[in-house]
Amino acid sequence: MKRNIVIIGGGIAGMEAARALLDLGHTPILVEASKMLGGHVAFWHRLFPDMSSAKNLVGRLETEIAGSRILLNTKVLSLNRLADGYSLKLSNGSVVNASVLLISTGFSLFDARKKEEYGYGIYDRVITNSDLEAWFSGKRDARVPDNPESVGFVHCVGSRDLKACNAQCSKVCCATAIKQAIELKECFPYAKVYCFYMDLRFFGKKYEDFYINAQRDYGIRFIRGRVSEVGETIDGRLQLKAEDTLSGKPLKVQLDLLVLMSGIVKNDSIRELADMAGIETDSDGFLRSIDNEYAVIESNRPGIFYAGACTGPKTVPETVAEARSAALAIHSYLEKL
Amino acid sequence: MTDFGFTLSRSSTLDLQRVDEERFEQLCKLEKGASVCIGCGSCSATCPAGALSGMSLRKILLAVQRGQEVRTMLQCCMLCGKCTMVCPRGINTRNLILSICSIYD
């Protein structure tokens, strides 16, 4: 059998893995369901903590993987397990046999409408982190006022939330909130910007510096308290309620714009594929690795590997590192066949 | 007027919109460190005056941020400097306290 490698999902995990596999002398087939490569990152404006351009990253990867077979607008309809690999039926009518599958199907953003108390889709001035990135990229959005006096950010929307069925920390939102708060402050220097948080989790390199910058150089106010409800005032502004837990008092504030930090949640569209492939989902709903310490990129099935956020929330550098490591693992797997 | 024995309770809700931030902004100019507090409470935990008088630098700074009164608590500080030693953000708490005193004077 031809030793095909099929990468399912053309976000930065799939792209970086394809690039590394090309380097190692393979010609992977990259299958992407949407019409473009880059996944979520393609819709992001700038990346933390260096504020580099997301489009440049995706563009660079696109050039570097030009030598692989890229199938856009293509879904995997069904998957059969063979004695020595997998047979995939694609939505373009073709059937591909592969020795190795790399699953890099990423995550979904939490649908903020499910937290009805925050009023996304109900009030005119409530947007999500991804809406704001689109606005930073130049997309018009009538919900963003011309000259807001005060703006609020709500951390942990749909993450660390058992009721929303997502117990996990979404990992990237604290730093994203700070990045976006700083960018907004640069657009509207006179606006008051508040971040409402339960905990601030700045685990990555230079994230804490980012936080200090936001406090010291941009005057962004951090309020420890989870927002309990948002309403609309008679003049179309937003009224927000939270507890100022550091002083132990209830708190309210009127805002011109509220940004909800929608969390990373599992991508349900791969559930069927996982069942067909015989790989399992973990207790958090993400794909199950052999273990979560030493073998995150390995599945319980021979020849099926993972990269990126299909196994849980990941940052860009973590995703890229996993993609490279998966490429190496695939390379040595094929050598041993 | 007849006293029926009922009174109206004042709301304890903090309205961020109405918070007077002038003194806090003044403080940030005098002591840059005022803006980088993370409210960890190390200063208050180590404060020798804290256990006896209720003095808490964390609470004082928060009160300045919320535009509230701090004079009574401030008077309990002995400027011993233990809070400077423990602050993880390296805030010059001595200068912070003296700056708050000068603003509230």
Coordinates of C-alpha atoms in Angstrom, one line a residue:
Chain A
M1 CA 0.0 0.0 0.0
K2 CA 1.2 3.5 -0.8
R3 CA 2.3 5.1 2.4
N4 CA -0.1 8.0 2.3
I5 CA -0.4 10.5 5.1
V6 CA -3.8 12.2 5.4
I7 CA -4.1 15.3 7.6
I8 CA -7.6 16.1 8.6
G9 CA -8.0 19.8 9.4
G10 CA -6.1 22.7 7.8
G11 CA -5.7 25.0 10.7
I12 CA -2.2 26.0 11.8
A13 CA -1.7 22.5 13.4
G14 CA -2.4 20.7 10.1
M15 CA -0.5 23.3 8.1
E16 CA 2.6 23.1 10.4
A17 CA 2.5 19.3 10.4
A18 CA 2.3 19.3 6.6
R19 CA 5.3 21.7 6.4
A20 CA 7.4 19.5 8.7
L21 CA 6.4 16.3 6.8
L22 CA 7.4 17.9 3.5
D23 CA 10.7 18.7 5.1
L24 CA 11.1 15.1 6.1
G25 CA 10.5 14.0 2.5
H26 CA 6.8 13.0 2.6
T27 CA 3.9 14.4 0.6
P28 CA 0.9 14.7 2.9
I29 CA -2.7 15.1 1.8
L30 CA -4.3 18.0 3.7
V31 CA -8.1 17.8 3.9
E32 CA -9.9 21.0 4.9
A33 CA -13.7 21.2 5.3
S34 CA -13.9 25.0 4.7
K35 CA -12.9 27.0 1.7
M36 CA -9.7 28.3 3.2
L37 CA -6.7 27.2 5.3
G38 CA -5.7 28.7 8.6
G39 CA -8.6 27.7 10.8
H40 CA -9.4 30.1 13.7
V41 CA -6.0 31.9 13.4
A42 CA -6.9 33.0 9.9
F43 CA -9.7 35.1 11.4
W44 CA -7.5 36.6 14.2
H45 CA -5.9 40.0 13.8
R46 CA -2.8 39.9 16.0
L47 CA -1.3 37.2 18.3
F48 CA -0.1 37.5 21.9
P49 CA 2.3 38.2 23.4
D50 CA 4.4 39.8 20.6
M51 CA 1.3 41.3 18.8
S52 CA 2.5 39.7 15.5
S53 CA 0.2 39.4 12.6
A54 CA -1.9 36.2 12.4
K55 CA -2.3 36.7 8.6
N56 CA 1.4 36.7 8.1
L57 CA 1.7 33.4 10.0
V58 CA -1.0 31.7 8.0
G59 CA 0.4 33.2 4.7
R60 CA 3.9 32.0 5.4
L61 CA 2.7 28.5 6.2
E62 CA 0.5 28.5 3.0
T63 CA 3.6 29.3 0.9
E64 CA 5.6 26.6 2.6
I65 CA 3.1 23.8 2.1
A66 CA 2.5 24.5 -1.5
G67 CA 4.1 21.1 -2.4
S68 CA 1.6 19.1 -0.5
R69 CA -1.8 18.0 -1.8
I70 CA -4.4 20.4 -0.4
L71 CA -8.1 19.6 -0.7
L72 CA -10.3 22.5 0.3
N73 CA -14.1 22.3 0.7
T74 CA -13.6 18.7 1.4
K75 CA -15.0 16.6 4.2
V76 CA -14.4 13.1 5.2
L77 CA -17.7 11.3 4.7
S78 CA -16.7 7.9 6.0
L79 CA -13.7 6.0 7.2
N80 CA -12.9 2.3 7.2
R81 CA -10.3 0.5 9.1
L82 CA -8.1 -1.7 6.9
A83 CA -5.5 -4.3 8.1
D84 CA -2.7 -1.9 7.4
G85 CA -4.2 1.5 7.4
Y86 CA -7.4 3.5 6.8
S87 CA -9.6 4.0 3.8
L88 CA -11.3 7.4 3.6
K89 CA -14.3 8.4 1.4
L90 CA -14.1 12.1 0.7
S91 CA -16.9 14.5 -0.2
N92 CA -15.3 15.2 -3.6
G93 CA -16.1 11.6 -4.5
S94 CA -12.6 10.2 -4.2
V95 CA -11.4 7.4 -2.0
V96 CA -8.0 7.7 -0.3
N97 CA -6.1 4.9 1.4
A98 CA -3.7 6.0 4.0
S99 CA -1.2 4.4 6.4
V100 CA -1.3 7.4 8.7
L101 CA -4.0 9.8 9.8
L102 CA -3.2 13.0 11.6
I103 CA -6.2 14.6 13.2
S104 CA -5.9 18.3 13.6
T105 CA -9.5 19.3 13.7
G106 CA -9.1 21.9 16.3
F107 CA -11.8 23.4 18.5
S108 CA -15.0 25.3 18.4
L109 CA -15.6 28.7 20.0
F110 CA -18.3 28.6 22.7
D111 CA -21.6 29.9 21.5
A112 CA -22.0 33.0 23.7
R113 CA -25.8 33.0 23.2
K114 CA -26.0 30.0 25.6
K115 CA -25.1 32.4 28.4
E116 CA -28.3 34.3 28.1
E117 CA -27.6 36.4 31.1
Y118 CA -24.8 38.2 29.2
G119 CA -27.2 39.2 26.4
Y120 CA -25.2 38.2 23.3
G121 CA -27.6 38.3 20.4
I122 CA -30.1 40.2 22.6
Y123 CA -28.5 43.6 23.2
D124 CA -26.9 45.7 20.6
R125 CA -23.7 46.4 22.4
V126 CA -22.6 42.9 23.3
I127 CA -19.9 41.2 21.1
T128 CA -17.5 38.3 21.5
N129 CA -13.7 38.1 21.3
S130 CA -13.9 36.8 17.7
D131 CA -16.3 39.6 16.7
L132 CA -13.7 42.1 18.1
E133 CA -10.9 40.4 16.2
A134 CA -12.9 40.7 13.0
W135 CA -13.4 44.4 13.8
F136 CA -9.7 44.9 14.4
S137 CA -9.1 43.3 11.0
G138 CA -11.2 46.0 9.4
K139 CA -14.7 44.4 9.3
R140 CA -17.5 46.9 10.0
D141 CA -19.6 46.1 13.0
A142 CA -22.5 48.4 14.0
R143 CA -22.4 47.1 17.6
V144 CA -19.0 48.8 18.2
P145 CA -19.8 52.4 19.0
D146 CA -17.7 55.3 17.5
N147 CA -16.4 56.6 20.7
P148 CA -17.1 54.4 23.7
E149 CA -16.7 55.9 27.2
S150 CA -16.5 52.6 28.9
V151 CA -15.9 49.0 27.8
G152 CA -16.0 45.8 29.7
F153 CA -14.4 42.4 29.1
V154 CA -16.0 39.3 30.7
H155 CA -13.5 36.4 31.2
C156 CA -14.4 32.7 31.2
V157 CA -17.6 32.8 29.1
G158 CA -18.6 29.2 28.7
S159 CA -15.3 27.9 30.1
R160 CA -14.7 26.7 33.7
D161 CA -18.5 26.5 33.6
L162 CA -20.0 23.1 34.6
K163 CA -23.5 24.3 33.7
A164 CA -22.2 25.0 30.2
C165 CA -20.7 21.5 30.1
N166 CA -17.2 22.9 29.9
A167 CA -15.3 22.4 33.1
Q168 CA -12.0 23.1 31.5
C169 CA -10.1 26.3 31.5
S170 CA -9.9 27.6 28.0
K171 CA -6.3 28.8 28.6
V172 CA -5.9 31.5 26.0
C173 CA -8.7 33.9 26.9
C174 CA -7.0 35.7 29.8
A175 CA -4.1 36.7 27.6
T176 CA -6.5 37.4 24.7
A177 CA -8.6 39.7 26.9
I178 CA -5.6 41.7 27.8
K179 CA -4.4 41.8 24.2
Q180 CA -7.8 43.0 23.1
A181 CA -8.1 45.5 26.0
I182 CA -4.8 47.0 25.1
E183 CA -5.7 47.2 21.4
L184 CA -9.1 48.8 22.2
K185 CA -7.3 51.3 24.5
E186 CA -5.1 52.2 21.6
C187 CA -8.2 52.8 19.4
F188 CA -10.0 54.7 22.2
P189 CA -7.4 56.2 24.6
Y190 CA -10.1 58.0 26.7
A191 CA -12.3 54.9 27.2
K192 CA -12.4 53.2 30.6
V193 CA -11.7 49.6 30.2
Y194 CA -12.6 47.0 32.8
C195 CA -11.8 43.3 32.9
F196 CA -14.1 41.1 35.0
Y197 CA -12.3 37.9 36.0
M198 CA -12.6 34.9 38.4
D199 CA -8.9 34.2 38.3
L200 CA -6.3 35.5 35.9
R201 CA -4.2 32.8 34.4
F202 CA -1.0 34.0 32.8
F203 CA 1.0 30.9 32.5
G204 CA 3.0 31.5 29.3
K205 CA 6.2 33.3 28.4
K206 CA 5.8 37.0 28.7
Y207 CA 2.1 36.8 29.6
E208 CA 2.6 38.3 33.0
D209 CA 4.6 41.2 31.5
F210 CA 1.6 41.7 29.3
Y211 CA -0.6 41.9 32.3
I212 CA 1.7 44.4 34.1
N213 CA 1.7 46.5 30.9
A214 CA -2.1 46.5 30.8
Q215 CA -2.2 47.7 34.4
R216 CA 0.6 50.2 34.4
D217 CA 0.8 51.6 30.9
Y218 CA -2.8 51.3 29.7
G219 CA -4.7 51.9 33.0
I220 CA -6.9 48.9 32.4
R221 CA -8.9 48.1 35.6
F222 CA -9.1 44.5 36.8
I223 CA -12.1 43.6 38.9
R224 CA -12.2 40.2 40.6
G225 CA -15.8 39.1 40.2
R226 CA -17.8 37.1 37.8
V227 CA -20.4 39.1 35.9
S228 CA -23.8 37.9 37.0
E229 CA -26.1 39.7 34.6
V230 CA -26.2 42.3 31.9
G231 CA -29.2 44.5 31.1
E232 CA -30.0 47.4 28.7
T233 CA -30.7 50.9 29.9
I234 CA -33.4 53.1 28.4
D235 CA -30.8 54.9 26.4
G236 CA -29.3 51.8 24.9
R237 CA -26.3 51.4 27.1
L238 CA -25.5 48.3 29.1
Q239 CA -25.9 47.9 32.8
L240 CA -23.7 45.2 34.3
K241 CA -23.7 43.6 37.7
A242 CA -20.9 41.7 39.5
E243 CA -19.5 41.4 42.9
D244 CA -16.4 43.3 43.7
T245 CA -15.1 40.3 45.6
L246 CA -12.0 42.1 46.9
S247 CA -14.1 44.6 48.8
G248 CA -17.1 42.2 49.3
K249 CA -19.6 44.6 47.8
P250 CA -22.0 44.3 45.0
L251 CA -21.0 46.4 42.0
K252 CA -22.7 47.9 39.0
V253 CA -21.5 49.8 36.0
Q254 CA -22.8 51.2 32.7
L255 CA -20.9 50.3 29.6
D256 CA -21.0 51.3 25.9
L257 CA -19.6 47.9 24.8
L258 CA -19.2 44.5 26.4
V259 CA -16.8 41.9 25.0
L260 CA -17.4 38.3 26.0
M261 CA -14.3 36.0 26.0
S262 CA -15.9 32.9 24.5
G263 CA -13.9 29.9 25.5
I264 CA -12.4 27.0 23.5
V265 CA -14.8 24.0 23.5
K266 CA -14.6 20.6 21.8
N267 CA -15.3 20.4 18.1
D268 CA -18.4 18.2 17.9
S269 CA -18.2 17.8 14.1
I270 CA -15.5 15.1 14.5
R271 CA -17.4 12.9 16.8
E272 CA -18.7 10.7 14.0
L273 CA -15.2 10.5 12.5
A274 CA -13.7 9.5 15.8
D275 CA -16.3 6.7 16.2
M276 CA -15.5 5.4 12.7
A277 CA -11.8 5.5 13.4
G278 CA -12.2 3.8 16.7
I279 CA -10.6 6.5 18.7
E280 CA -12.0 7.6 22.0
T281 CA -13.1 10.9 23.6
D282 CA -11.8 11.9 27.0
S283 CA -13.9 12.8 30.0
D284 CA -13.7 16.5 28.9
G285 CA -15.1 15.6 25.4
F286 CA -11.9 16.3 23.6
L287 CA -10.1 13.4 21.9
R288 CA -8.4 11.0 24.2
S289 CA -4.6 10.7 24.0
I290 CA -2.7 7.6 25.3
D291 CA -1.8 9.8 28.2
N292 CA -1.8 13.5 29.0
E293 CA 1.8 13.8 30.1
Y294 CA 4.1 11.9 27.7
A295 CA 2.0 10.9 24.7
V296 CA -0.5 13.7 24.0
I297 CA -0.2 13.4 20.2
E298 CA -0.8 9.6 20.2
S299 CA -4.2 8.0 20.0
N300 CA -5.2 4.5 21.0
R301 CA -5.2 3.4 17.3
P302 CA -2.0 2.5 15.4
G303 CA -1.3 5.1 12.8
I304 CA -3.6 7.8 14.1
F305 CA -2.0 10.9 15.6
Y306 CA -3.2 14.2 17.0
A307 CA -2.0 17.8 16.8
G308 CA -3.4 20.9 18.3
A309 CA -6.6 21.7 20.1
C310 CA -8.5 18.5 19.1
T311 CA -7.1 17.1 22.4
G312 CA -7.8 20.3 24.5
P313 CA -7.4 24.1 24.6
K314 CA -3.9 25.1 23.3
T315 CA -2.0 28.3 22.5
V316 CA -0.5 28.9 19.1
P317 CA 3.1 28.0 20.2
E318 CA 1.8 24.8 21.8
T319 CA -0.1 23.8 18.7
V320 CA 2.9 24.5 16.5
A321 CA 5.2 22.4 18.7
E322 CA 2.7 19.6 18.8
A323 CA 2.4 19.6 15.0
R324 CA 6.2 19.3 14.6
S325 CA 6.3 16.6 17.2
A326 CA 3.5 14.7 15.4
A327 CA 5.3 15.0 12.1
L328 CA 8.4 13.4 13.7
A329 CA 6.3 10.7 15.3
I330 CA 4.7 9.9 11.9
H331 CA 8.0 9.8 10.2
S332 CA 9.4 7.2 12.6
Y333 CA 6.2 5.3 12.5
L334 CA 6.4 4.9 8.7
E335 CA 10.1 4.0 8.9
K336 CA 9.2 1.1 11.2
L337 CA 6.4 -0.3 9.0
Chain B
M1 CA -43.1 63.9 61.9
T2 CA -44.3 60.6 63.3
D3 CA -41.7 58.0 63.7
F4 CA -43.0 54.7 62.5
G5 CA -39.8 52.9 63.3
F6 CA -39.0 52.2 59.7
T7 CA -36.0 53.5 57.8
L8 CA -34.7 53.2 54.2
S9 CA -31.5 51.2 53.9
R10 CA -28.8 52.7 51.8
S11 CA -27.7 50.5 49.0
S12 CA -24.2 49.2 49.5
T13 CA -23.8 48.7 45.7
L14 CA -20.7 50.3 44.3
D15 CA -21.5 52.2 41.1
L16 CA -18.2 52.1 39.1
Q17 CA -19.6 55.0 36.9
R18 CA -19.7 57.3 39.9
V19 CA -16.4 56.3 41.4
D20 CA -14.1 59.3 41.8
E21 CA -10.8 58.1 40.3
E22 CA -9.0 61.4 40.6
R23 CA -7.1 60.5 43.8
F24 CA -6.1 57.1 42.4
E25 CA -4.8 58.7 39.2
Q26 CA -2.9 61.2 41.2
L27 CA -1.4 58.3 43.3
C28 CA -0.3 56.5 40.1
K29 CA 1.6 59.5 39.1
L30 CA 3.4 59.7 42.5
E31 CA 4.0 56.0 42.8
K32 CA 3.8 54.0 39.6
G33 CA 3.6 50.8 41.6
A34 CA 0.0 51.7 42.7
S35 CA -1.3 50.5 39.3
V36 CA 0.3 47.0 39.4
C37 CA -1.1 45.7 42.6
I38 CA -2.7 42.2 42.2
G39 CA -4.5 42.2 45.5
C40 CA -2.7 39.1 46.8
G41 CA -2.8 40.3 50.4
S42 CA 0.9 39.5 51.3
C43 CA 1.2 43.1 52.7
S44 CA -1.8 42.7 54.9
A45 CA -0.8 39.3 56.1
T46 CA 2.7 40.4 57.2
C47 CA 1.6 43.7 58.7
P48 CA 2.3 43.8 62.5
A49 CA -0.4 46.5 62.9
G50 CA -2.9 44.5 61.0
A51 CA -3.9 41.9 63.7
L52 CA -4.4 44.6 66.3
S53 CA -5.9 47.5 64.4
G54 CA -7.4 46.1 61.1
M55 CA -4.8 48.0 59.1
S56 CA -4.6 46.5 55.6
L57 CA -2.6 48.1 52.8
R58 CA -4.5 45.9 50.3
K59 CA -7.8 47.3 51.5
I60 CA -6.4 50.9 51.6
L61 CA -5.3 50.7 48.0
L62 CA -8.5 49.2 46.9
A63 CA -10.4 51.9 48.8
V64 CA -8.3 54.6 47.0
Q65 CA -9.2 52.8 43.7
R66 CA -12.9 52.9 44.6
G67 CA -12.7 56.6 45.7
Q68 CA -13.3 55.9 49.4
E69 CA -12.0 57.2 52.7
V70 CA -8.8 55.7 54.1
R71 CA -7.5 58.1 56.7
T72 CA -8.5 56.1 59.8
M73 CA -6.8 52.9 58.7
L74 CA -3.7 54.7 57.4
Q75 CA -3.0 56.2 60.9
C76 CA -2.3 52.6 62.1
C77 CA 0.7 52.2 59.8
M78 CA 4.1 52.3 61.6
L79 CA 6.1 52.4 58.4
C80 CA 8.0 49.3 59.4
G81 CA 8.5 48.3 55.8
K82 CA 7.7 44.6 56.1
C83 CA 5.1 45.0 53.3
T84 CA 7.8 46.2 51.0
M85 CA 9.8 43.0 51.7
V86 CA 7.0 40.7 50.8
C87 CA 5.3 42.4 47.8
P88 CA 5.7 40.1 44.8
R89 CA 5.3 43.0 42.4
G90 CA 8.1 44.9 44.0
I91 CA 5.9 47.9 44.9
N92 CA 7.7 50.6 47.0
T93 CA 4.9 50.3 49.6
R94 CA 6.6 52.9 51.8
N95 CA 6.4 55.5 49.1
L96 CA 2.9 54.2 48.3
I97 CA 1.7 54.8 51.9
L98 CA 3.4 58.2 52.1
S99 CA 1.9 59.2 48.7
I100 CA -1.5 58.2 49.9
C101 CA -1.0 60.3 53.0
S102 CA 0.0 63.3 51.0
I103 CA -3.0 63.0 48.7
Y104 CA -5.5 62.5 51.5
D105 CA -3.9 65.2 53.7

